[in-house]
mmCIF file of C-alpha atoms and ligand atoms in Angstrom:
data_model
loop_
_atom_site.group_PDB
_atom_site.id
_atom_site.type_symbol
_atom_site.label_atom_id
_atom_site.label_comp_id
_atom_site.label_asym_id
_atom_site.label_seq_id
_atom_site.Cartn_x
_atom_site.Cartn_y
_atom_site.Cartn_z
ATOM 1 C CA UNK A 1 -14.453 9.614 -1.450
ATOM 2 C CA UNK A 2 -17.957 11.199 -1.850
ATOM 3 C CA UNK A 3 -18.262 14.793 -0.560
ATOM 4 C CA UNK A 4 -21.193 12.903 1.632
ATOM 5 C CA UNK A 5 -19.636 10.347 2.895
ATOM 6 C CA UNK A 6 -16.716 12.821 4.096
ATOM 7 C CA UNK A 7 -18.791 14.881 5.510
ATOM 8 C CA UNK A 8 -20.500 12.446 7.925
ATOM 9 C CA UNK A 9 -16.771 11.217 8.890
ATOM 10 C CA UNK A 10 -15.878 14.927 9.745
ATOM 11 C CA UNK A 11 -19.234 15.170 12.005
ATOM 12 C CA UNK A 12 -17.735 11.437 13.780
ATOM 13 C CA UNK A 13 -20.052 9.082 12.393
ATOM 14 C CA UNK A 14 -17.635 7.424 10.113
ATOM 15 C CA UNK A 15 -19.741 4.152 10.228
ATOM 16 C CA UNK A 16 -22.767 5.769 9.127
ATOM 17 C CA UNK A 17 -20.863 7.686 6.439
ATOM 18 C CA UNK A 18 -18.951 4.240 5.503
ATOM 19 C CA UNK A 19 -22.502 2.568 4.840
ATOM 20 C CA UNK A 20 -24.223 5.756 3.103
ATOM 21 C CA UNK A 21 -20.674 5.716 0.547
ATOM 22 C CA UNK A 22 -20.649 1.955 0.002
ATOM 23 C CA UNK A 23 -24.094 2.091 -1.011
ATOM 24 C CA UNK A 24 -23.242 4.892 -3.655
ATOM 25 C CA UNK A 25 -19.463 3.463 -4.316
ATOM 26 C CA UNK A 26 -21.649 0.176 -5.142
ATOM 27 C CA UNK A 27 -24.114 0.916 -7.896
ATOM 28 C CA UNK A 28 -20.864 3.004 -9.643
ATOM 29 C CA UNK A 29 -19.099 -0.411 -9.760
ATOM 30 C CA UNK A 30 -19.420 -3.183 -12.280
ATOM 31 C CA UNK A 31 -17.316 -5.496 -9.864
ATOM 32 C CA UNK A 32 -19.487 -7.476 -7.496
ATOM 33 C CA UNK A 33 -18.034 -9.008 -4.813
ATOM 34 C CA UNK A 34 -18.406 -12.788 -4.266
ATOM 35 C CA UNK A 35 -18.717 -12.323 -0.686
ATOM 36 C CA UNK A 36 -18.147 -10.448 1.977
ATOM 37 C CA UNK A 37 -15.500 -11.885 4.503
ATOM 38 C CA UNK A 38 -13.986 -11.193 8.160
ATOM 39 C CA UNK A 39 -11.145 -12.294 10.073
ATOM 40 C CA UNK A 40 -13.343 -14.468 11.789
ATOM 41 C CA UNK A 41 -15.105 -16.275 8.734
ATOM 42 C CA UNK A 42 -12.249 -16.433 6.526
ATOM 43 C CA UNK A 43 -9.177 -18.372 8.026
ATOM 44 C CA UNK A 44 -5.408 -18.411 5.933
ATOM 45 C CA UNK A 45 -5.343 -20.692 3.530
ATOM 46 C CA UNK A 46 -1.872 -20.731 2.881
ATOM 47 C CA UNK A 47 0.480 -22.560 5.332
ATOM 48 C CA UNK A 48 3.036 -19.837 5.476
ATOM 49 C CA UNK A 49 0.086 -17.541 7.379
ATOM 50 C CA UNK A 50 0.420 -20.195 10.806
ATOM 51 C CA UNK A 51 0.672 -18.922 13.697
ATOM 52 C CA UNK A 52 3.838 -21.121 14.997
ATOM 53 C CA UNK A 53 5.482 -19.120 12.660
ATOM 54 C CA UNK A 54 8.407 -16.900 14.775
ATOM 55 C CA UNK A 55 10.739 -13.860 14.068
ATOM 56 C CA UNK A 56 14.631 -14.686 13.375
ATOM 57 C CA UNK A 57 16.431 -13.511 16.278
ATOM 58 C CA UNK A 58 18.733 -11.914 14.105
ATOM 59 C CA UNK A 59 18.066 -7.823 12.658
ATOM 60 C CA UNK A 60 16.758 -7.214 9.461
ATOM 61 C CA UNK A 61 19.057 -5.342 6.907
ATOM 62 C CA UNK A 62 16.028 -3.349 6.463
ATOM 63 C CA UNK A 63 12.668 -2.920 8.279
ATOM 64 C CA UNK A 64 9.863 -0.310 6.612
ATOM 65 C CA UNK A 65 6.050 -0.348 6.789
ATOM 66 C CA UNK A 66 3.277 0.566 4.602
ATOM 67 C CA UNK A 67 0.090 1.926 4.229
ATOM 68 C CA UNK A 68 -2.924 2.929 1.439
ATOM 69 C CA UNK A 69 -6.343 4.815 1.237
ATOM 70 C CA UNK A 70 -5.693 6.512 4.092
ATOM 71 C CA UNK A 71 -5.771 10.136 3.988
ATOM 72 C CA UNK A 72 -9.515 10.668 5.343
ATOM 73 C CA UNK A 73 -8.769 12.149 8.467
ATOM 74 C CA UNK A 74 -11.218 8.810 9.999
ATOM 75 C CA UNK A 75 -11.078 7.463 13.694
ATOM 76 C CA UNK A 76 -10.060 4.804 11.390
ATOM 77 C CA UNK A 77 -7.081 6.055 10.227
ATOM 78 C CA UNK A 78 -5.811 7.294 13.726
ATOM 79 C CA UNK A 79 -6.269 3.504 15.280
ATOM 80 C CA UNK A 80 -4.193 2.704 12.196
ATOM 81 C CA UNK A 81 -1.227 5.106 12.405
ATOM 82 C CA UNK A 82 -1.804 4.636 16.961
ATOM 83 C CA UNK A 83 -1.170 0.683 15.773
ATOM 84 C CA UNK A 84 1.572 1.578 13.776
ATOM 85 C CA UNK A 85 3.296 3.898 16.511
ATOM 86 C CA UNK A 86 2.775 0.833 18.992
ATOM 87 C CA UNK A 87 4.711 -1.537 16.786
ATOM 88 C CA UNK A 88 7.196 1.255 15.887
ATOM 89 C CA UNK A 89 7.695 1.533 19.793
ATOM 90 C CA UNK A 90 8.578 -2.422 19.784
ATOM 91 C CA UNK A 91 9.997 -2.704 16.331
ATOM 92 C CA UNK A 92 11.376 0.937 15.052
ATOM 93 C CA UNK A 93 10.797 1.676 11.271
ATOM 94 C CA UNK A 94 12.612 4.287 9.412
ATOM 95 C CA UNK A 95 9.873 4.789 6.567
ATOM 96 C CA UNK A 96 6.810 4.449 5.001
ATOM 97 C CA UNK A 97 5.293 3.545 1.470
ATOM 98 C CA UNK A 98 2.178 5.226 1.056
ATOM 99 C CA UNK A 99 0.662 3.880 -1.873
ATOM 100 C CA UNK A 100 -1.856 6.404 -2.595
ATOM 101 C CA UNK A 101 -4.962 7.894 -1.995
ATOM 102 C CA UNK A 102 -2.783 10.253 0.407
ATOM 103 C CA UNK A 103 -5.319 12.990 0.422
ATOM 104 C CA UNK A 104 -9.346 12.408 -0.537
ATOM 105 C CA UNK A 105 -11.555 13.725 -1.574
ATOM 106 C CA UNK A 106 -9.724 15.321 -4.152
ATOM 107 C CA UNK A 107 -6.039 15.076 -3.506
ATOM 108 C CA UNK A 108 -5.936 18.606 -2.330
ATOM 109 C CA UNK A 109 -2.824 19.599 -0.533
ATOM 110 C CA UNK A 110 -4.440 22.266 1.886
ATOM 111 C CA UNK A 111 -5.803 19.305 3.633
ATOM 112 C CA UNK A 112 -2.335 17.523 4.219
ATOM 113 C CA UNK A 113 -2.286 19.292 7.717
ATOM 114 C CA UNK A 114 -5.660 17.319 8.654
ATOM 115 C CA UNK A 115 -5.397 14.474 6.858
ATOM 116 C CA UNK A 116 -1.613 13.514 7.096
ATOM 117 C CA UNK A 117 0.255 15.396 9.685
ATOM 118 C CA UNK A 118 -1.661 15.217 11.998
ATOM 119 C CA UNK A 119 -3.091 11.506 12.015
ATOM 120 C CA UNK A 120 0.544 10.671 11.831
ATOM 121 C CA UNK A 121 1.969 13.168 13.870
ATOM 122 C CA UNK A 122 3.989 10.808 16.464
ATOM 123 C CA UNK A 123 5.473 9.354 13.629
ATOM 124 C CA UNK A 124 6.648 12.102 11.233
ATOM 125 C CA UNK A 125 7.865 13.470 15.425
ATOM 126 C CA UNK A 126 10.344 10.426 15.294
ATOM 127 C CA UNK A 127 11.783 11.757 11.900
ATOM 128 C CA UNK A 128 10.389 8.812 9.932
ATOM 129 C CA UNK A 129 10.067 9.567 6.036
ATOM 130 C CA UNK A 130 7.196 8.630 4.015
ATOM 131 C CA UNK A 131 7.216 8.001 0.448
ATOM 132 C CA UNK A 132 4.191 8.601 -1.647
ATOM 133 C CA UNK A 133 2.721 7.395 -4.587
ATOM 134 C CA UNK A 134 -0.353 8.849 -6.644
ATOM 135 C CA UNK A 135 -3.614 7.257 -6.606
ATOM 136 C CA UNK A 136 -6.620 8.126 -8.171
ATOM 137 C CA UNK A 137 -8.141 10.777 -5.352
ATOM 138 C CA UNK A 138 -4.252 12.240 -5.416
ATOM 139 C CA UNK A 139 -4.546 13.654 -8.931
ATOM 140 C CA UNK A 140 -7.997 15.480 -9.300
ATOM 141 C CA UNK A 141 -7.305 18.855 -7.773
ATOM 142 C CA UNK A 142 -3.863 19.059 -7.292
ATOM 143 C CA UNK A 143 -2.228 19.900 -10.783
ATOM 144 C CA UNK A 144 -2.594 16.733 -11.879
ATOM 145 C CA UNK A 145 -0.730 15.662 -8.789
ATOM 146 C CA UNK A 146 2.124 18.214 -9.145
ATOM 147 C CA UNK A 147 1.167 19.755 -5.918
ATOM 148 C CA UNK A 148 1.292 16.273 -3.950
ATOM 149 C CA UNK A 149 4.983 15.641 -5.551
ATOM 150 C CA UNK A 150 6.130 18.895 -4.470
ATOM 151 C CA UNK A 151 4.736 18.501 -0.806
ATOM 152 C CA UNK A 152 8.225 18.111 1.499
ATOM 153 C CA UNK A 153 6.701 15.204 3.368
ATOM 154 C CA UNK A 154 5.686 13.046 0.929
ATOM 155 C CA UNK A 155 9.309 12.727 -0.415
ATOM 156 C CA UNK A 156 8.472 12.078 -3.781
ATOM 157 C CA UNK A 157 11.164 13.024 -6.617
ATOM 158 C CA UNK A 158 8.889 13.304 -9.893
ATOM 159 C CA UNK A 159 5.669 11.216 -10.914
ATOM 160 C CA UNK A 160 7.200 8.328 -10.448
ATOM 161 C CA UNK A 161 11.252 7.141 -8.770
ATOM 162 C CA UNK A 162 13.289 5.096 -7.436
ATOM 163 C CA UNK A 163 15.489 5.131 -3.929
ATOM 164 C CA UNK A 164 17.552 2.540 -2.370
ATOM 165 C CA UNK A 165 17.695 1.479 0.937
ATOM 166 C CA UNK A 166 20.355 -0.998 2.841
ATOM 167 C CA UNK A 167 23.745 -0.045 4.584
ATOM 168 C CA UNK A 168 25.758 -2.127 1.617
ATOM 169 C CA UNK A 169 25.156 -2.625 -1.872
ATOM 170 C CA UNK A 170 24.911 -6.782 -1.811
ATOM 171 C CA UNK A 171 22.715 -5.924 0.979
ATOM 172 C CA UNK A 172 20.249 -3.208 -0.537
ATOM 173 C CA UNK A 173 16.511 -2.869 -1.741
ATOM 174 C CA UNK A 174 15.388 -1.135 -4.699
ATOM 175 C CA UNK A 175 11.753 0.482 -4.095
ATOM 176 C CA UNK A 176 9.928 1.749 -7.530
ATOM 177 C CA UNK A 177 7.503 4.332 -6.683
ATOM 178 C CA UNK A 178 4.950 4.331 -10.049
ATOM 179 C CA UNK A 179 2.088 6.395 -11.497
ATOM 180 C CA UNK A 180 -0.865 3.753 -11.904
ATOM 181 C CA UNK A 181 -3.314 6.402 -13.160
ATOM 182 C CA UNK A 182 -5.061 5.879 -16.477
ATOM 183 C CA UNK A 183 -3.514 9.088 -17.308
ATOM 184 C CA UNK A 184 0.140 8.465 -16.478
ATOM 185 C CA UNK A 185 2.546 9.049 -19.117
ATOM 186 C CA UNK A 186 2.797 5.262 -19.637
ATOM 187 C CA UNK A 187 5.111 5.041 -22.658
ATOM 188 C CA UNK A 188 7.854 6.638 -20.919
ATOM 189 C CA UNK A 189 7.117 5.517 -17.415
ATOM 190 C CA UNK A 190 7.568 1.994 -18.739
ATOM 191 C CA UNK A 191 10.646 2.793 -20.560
ATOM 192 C CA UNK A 192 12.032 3.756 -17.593
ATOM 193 C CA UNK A 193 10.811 0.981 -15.092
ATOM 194 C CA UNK A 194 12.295 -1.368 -17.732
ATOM 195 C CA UNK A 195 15.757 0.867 -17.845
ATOM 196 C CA UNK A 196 15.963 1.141 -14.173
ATOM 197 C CA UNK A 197 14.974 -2.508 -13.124
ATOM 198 C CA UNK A 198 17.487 -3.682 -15.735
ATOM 199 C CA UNK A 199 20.100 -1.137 -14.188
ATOM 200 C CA UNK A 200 19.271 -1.587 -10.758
ATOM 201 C CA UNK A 201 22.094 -4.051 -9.059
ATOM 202 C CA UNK A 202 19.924 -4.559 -5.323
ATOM 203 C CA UNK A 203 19.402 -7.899 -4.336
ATOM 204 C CA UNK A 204 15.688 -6.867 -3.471
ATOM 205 C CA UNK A 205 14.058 -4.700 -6.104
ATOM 206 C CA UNK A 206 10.061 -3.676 -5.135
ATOM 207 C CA UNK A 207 7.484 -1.556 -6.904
ATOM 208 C CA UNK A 208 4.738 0.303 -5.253
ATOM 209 C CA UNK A 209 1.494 2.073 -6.717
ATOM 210 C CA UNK A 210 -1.942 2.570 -6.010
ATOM 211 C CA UNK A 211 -3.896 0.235 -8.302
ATOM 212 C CA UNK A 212 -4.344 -3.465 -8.036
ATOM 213 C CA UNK A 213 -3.030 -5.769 -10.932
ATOM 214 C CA UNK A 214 -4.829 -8.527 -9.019
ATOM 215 C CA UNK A 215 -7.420 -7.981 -6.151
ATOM 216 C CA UNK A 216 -10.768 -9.377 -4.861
ATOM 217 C CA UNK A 217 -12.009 -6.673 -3.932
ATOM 218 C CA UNK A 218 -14.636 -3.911 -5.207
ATOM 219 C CA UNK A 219 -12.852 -2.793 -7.988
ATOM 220 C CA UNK A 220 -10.680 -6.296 -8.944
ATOM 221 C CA UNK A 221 -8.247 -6.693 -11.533
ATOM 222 C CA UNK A 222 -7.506 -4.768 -13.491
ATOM 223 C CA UNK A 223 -5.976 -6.876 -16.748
ATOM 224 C CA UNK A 224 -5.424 -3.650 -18.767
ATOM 225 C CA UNK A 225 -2.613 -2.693 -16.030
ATOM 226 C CA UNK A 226 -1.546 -6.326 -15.704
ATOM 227 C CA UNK A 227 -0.858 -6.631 -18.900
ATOM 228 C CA UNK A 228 1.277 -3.636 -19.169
ATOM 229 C CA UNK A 229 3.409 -4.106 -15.840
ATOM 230 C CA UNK A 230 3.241 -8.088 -15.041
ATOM 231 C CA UNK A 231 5.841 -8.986 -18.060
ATOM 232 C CA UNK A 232 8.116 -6.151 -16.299
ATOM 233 C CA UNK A 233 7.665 -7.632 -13.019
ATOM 234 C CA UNK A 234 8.787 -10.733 -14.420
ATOM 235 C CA UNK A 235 11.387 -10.131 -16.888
ATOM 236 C CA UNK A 236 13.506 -8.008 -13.846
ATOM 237 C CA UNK A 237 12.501 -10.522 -11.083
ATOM 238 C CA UNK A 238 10.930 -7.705 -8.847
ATOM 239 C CA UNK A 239 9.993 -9.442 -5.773
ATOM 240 C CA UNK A 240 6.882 -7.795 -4.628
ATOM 241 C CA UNK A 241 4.507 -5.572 -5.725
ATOM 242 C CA UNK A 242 2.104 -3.380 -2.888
ATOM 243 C CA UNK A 243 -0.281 -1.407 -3.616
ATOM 244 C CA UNK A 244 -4.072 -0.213 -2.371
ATOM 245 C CA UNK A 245 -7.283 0.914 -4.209
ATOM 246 C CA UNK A 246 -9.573 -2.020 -2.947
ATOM 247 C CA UNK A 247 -9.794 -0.751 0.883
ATOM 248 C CA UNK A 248 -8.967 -3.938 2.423
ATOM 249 C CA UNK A 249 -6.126 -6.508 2.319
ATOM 250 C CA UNK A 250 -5.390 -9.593 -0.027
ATOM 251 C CA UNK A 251 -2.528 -11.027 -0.511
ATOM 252 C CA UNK A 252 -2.061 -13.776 -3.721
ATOM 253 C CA UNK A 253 0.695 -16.108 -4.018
ATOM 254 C CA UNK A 254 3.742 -15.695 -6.212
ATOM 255 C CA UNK A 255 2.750 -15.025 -9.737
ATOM 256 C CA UNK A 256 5.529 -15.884 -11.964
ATOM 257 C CA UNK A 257 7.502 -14.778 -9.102
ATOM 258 C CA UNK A 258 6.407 -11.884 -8.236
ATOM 259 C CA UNK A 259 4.177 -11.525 -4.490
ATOM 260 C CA UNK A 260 0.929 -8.938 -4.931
ATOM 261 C CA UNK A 261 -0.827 -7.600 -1.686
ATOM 262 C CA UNK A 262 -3.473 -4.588 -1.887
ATOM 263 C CA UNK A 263 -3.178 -2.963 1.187
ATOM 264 C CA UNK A 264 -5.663 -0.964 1.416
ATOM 265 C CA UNK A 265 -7.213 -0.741 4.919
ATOM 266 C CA UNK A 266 -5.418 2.366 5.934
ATOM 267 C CA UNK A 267 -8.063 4.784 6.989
ATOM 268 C CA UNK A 268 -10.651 4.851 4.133
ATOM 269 C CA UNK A 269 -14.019 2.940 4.499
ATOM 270 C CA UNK A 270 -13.300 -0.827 4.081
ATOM 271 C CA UNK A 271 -14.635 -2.728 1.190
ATOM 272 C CA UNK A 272 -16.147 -5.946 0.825
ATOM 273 C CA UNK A 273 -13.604 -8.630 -0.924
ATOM 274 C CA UNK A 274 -13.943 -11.937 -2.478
ATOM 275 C CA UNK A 275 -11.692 -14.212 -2.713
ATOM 276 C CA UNK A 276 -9.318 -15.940 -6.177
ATOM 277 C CA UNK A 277 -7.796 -19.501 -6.789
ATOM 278 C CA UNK A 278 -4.309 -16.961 -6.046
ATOM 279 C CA UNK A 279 -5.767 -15.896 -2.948
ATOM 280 C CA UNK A 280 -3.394 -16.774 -0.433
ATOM 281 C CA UNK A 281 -5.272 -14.356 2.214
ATOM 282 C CA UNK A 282 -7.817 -11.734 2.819
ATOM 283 C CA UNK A 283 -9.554 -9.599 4.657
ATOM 284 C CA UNK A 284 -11.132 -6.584 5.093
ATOM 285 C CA UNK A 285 -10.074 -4.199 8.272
ATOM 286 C CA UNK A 286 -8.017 -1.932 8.925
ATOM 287 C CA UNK A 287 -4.352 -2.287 9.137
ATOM 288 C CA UNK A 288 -0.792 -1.675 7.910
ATOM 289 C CA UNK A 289 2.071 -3.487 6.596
ATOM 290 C CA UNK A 290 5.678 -4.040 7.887
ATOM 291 C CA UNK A 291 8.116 -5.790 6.132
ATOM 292 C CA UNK A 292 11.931 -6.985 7.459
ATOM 293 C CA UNK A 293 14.153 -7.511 4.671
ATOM 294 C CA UNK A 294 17.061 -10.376 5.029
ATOM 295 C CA UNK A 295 19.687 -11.415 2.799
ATOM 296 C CA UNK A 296 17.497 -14.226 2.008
ATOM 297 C CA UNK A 297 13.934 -13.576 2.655
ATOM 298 C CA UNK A 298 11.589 -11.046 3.317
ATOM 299 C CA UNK A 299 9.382 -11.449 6.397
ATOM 300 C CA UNK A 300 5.563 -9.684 5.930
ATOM 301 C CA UNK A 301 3.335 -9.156 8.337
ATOM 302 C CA UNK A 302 -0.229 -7.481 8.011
ATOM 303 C CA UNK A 303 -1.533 -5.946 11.223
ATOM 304 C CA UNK A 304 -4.759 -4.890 12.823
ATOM 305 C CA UNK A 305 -5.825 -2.073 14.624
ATOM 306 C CA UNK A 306 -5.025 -3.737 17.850
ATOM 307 C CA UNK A 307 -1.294 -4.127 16.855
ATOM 308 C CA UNK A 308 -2.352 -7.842 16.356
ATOM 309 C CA UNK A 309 -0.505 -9.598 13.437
ATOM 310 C CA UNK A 310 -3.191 -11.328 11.138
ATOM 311 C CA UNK A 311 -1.029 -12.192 8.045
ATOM 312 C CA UNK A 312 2.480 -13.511 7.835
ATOM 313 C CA UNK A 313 4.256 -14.897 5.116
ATOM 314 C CA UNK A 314 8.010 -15.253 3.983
ATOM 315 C CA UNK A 315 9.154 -14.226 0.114
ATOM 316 C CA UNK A 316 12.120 -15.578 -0.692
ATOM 317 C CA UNK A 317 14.461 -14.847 -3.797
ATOM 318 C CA UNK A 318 12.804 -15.346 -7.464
ATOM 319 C CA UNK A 319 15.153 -18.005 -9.057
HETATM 320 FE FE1 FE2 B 1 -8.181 4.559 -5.037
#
C-alpha cells in the first residue's frame, strides 16, 4: 500500500484514500482490466453458484475460513473480520488461512497490534489460530519476512509448511502454506512441495499463498508462477489452491483438477476485475472464505460484509 493512501485510511477516509491509491496502483500496472464489475452487474455463471443450493445436515470433518490483503487496519477490514465473527457465532471455525499481505505497508511487525490483533480481536478471544503466508507487503521490512514467521500468532513454522487437520487420518486435510515471492528460495521450496505432496497420505491436500496463478484482476496471471506450481498441483491431485494479491474475489473452474480462487477482499482497497473463459465467478467486495470439508466434497462459500453468502460451489475429489 502507498504511504498516501495509508495515511488517508488512518485519518477515516478510506474511500478517498482507496481512489487516490488506485489511481497511483494503476499507471504502475501493465494489466488493464476488461471491466469493472459488481455483484449487481455480474451474475454466477456457473450453475453450482444457485441459490437453491443447501447445506448437508450432516457436520463437516473440518470447517476453516480464510482471508487475504487484509492487514490495513481499514473500516473495511473490521466489517470483514465483524462478518466473520457473525458466521463464526452460527457456524464456529477453528482457524484461519491468511494468505498474505498480513501487515502493509511494509510487512512491519510493530504494527501487528493495529493491524491484526486488534481488527480480529473477538476472534483470536475465542482461541482460533491463524496461519499465515507471505505476500509481497509481508517481506519488505521485516527480515525478509523472518520477523512475520517468528510472530506467535501467525503460526507459521518456516517460509513455507505444512499441518494437517481432521480427527482421523482417512478423514484429514493437508494445507501447504508457500512462499510466492519472486525471491523465494524456489528450487528447494519446490523440492519440497513435490516431496511432501507425494508423502502426504490426506484425502484432501490444499496449498495456500499470496499470488494468483490465474486471476482477472489488476495484476492477472501470472504464467511465470503457473508454470512452476500448476504441473505440481496436478501431478499430486491438490484440490484447491487460495490465494489473494488481486483485492477482490474470482473463482475459475477446475483446471486439470485443481479449483483457484483469489481471495482477496479482506481489508485492502478493492480492485477492479475482469473476467476469463475459466471464470466461474467474480467480484470485487469485501469478504472472506469458509470452507466445510466432507469425506466427499468440499463445500465453499464466499461471503460479504453483511454475512451474506455470494459464492457457493462444491469441489469434489480429482479422479
Ligand atoms: Fe499483494
Amino acid at each position: 500500500m502507498k504511504r498516501r493512501q495509508l495515511l488517508l485510511t488512518l485519518f477515516g477516509v478510506p474511500v478517498v484514500g482507496s481512489l487516490i491509491y488506485g489511481l497511483f496502483a494503476k499507471s504502475k500496472n501493465q494489466y488493464e482490466p476488461v471491466l469493472a464489475n459488481s455483484p449487481a452487474s455480474n451474475p454466477p455463471t456457473s450453475t453450482e453458484s444457485q441459490p437453491t443450493f443447501t447445506d448437508p445436515s450432516e457436520e463437516p470433518l473440518v470447517r476453516f475460513a480464510a482471508i487475504a490483503d487484509t492487514g490495513v487496519g481499514s473500516k473495511d477490514q473490521y466489517a470483514v473480520a465483524n462478518a466473520m465473527l457473525q458466521t463464526y457465532q452460527q457456524k464456529p471455525f477453528p482457524f484461519v488461512l491468511m494468505a498474505g499481505d498480513n501487515i502493509y505497508p511494509y510487512g512491519e511487525i510493530s504494527l501487528a497490534k493495529p493491524l491484526f490483533e486488534e481488527p480480529y480481536a473477538q476472534l483470536l478471544s475465542r482461541d482460533i489460530k491463524f496461519y499465515a503466508a507471505l505476500g509481497n507487503h509481508d517481506i519488505i521490512k521485516t527480515n525478509n519476512g523472518l520477523d512475520q514467521i517468528n510472530y506467535p500468532l501467525f503460526n507459521m513454522s518456516d517460509r513455507y509448511y505444512s499441518f494437517t487437520k481432521g480427527n482421523t487420518a482417512e478423514e484429514s486435510i493437508e494445507f501447504f502454506a508457500i512462499d510466492t515471492n519472486e525471491n523465494a528460495p524456489w528450487l528447494e521450496q519446490l523440492a519440497w512441495l513435490d516431496r511432501q505432496l507425494a508423502n502426504s497420505t490426506a484425502p484432501w491436500k490444499i496449498v495456500f499463498g499470496h499470488h494468483p496463478l490465474y486471476s482477472s484482476g489488476r495484476h492477472g496471471s501470472n504464467p511465470k508462477l503457473a508454470a512452476k506450481l500448476a504441473p505440481i498441483f496436478a501431478k499430486h491431485k491438490v484440490s484447491l489452491y487460495l490465494c489473494g494479491h488481486d483485492h477482490g474475489y474470482e473463482r475459475f473452474v477446475p483446471i486439470n483438477g485443481t479449483t483457484y480462487i483469489v481471495n482477496g477482499g479482506g481489508g485492502a482497497p478493492l480492485y477492479s476485475f475482469g473476467k476469463s473463459p475459466q471464470t466461474a465467478f467474480v467480484s470485487s467486495q469485501f469478504s472472506f472464505m469458509t470452507f466445510d470439508v466432507y469425506q466427499d466434497k468440499i463445500i465453499t462459500k464466499a461471503i460479504a460484509t453483511d454475512g451474506k453468502v455470494f459464492d457457493r460451489a462444491i469441489i469434489t475429489k480429482i479422479n
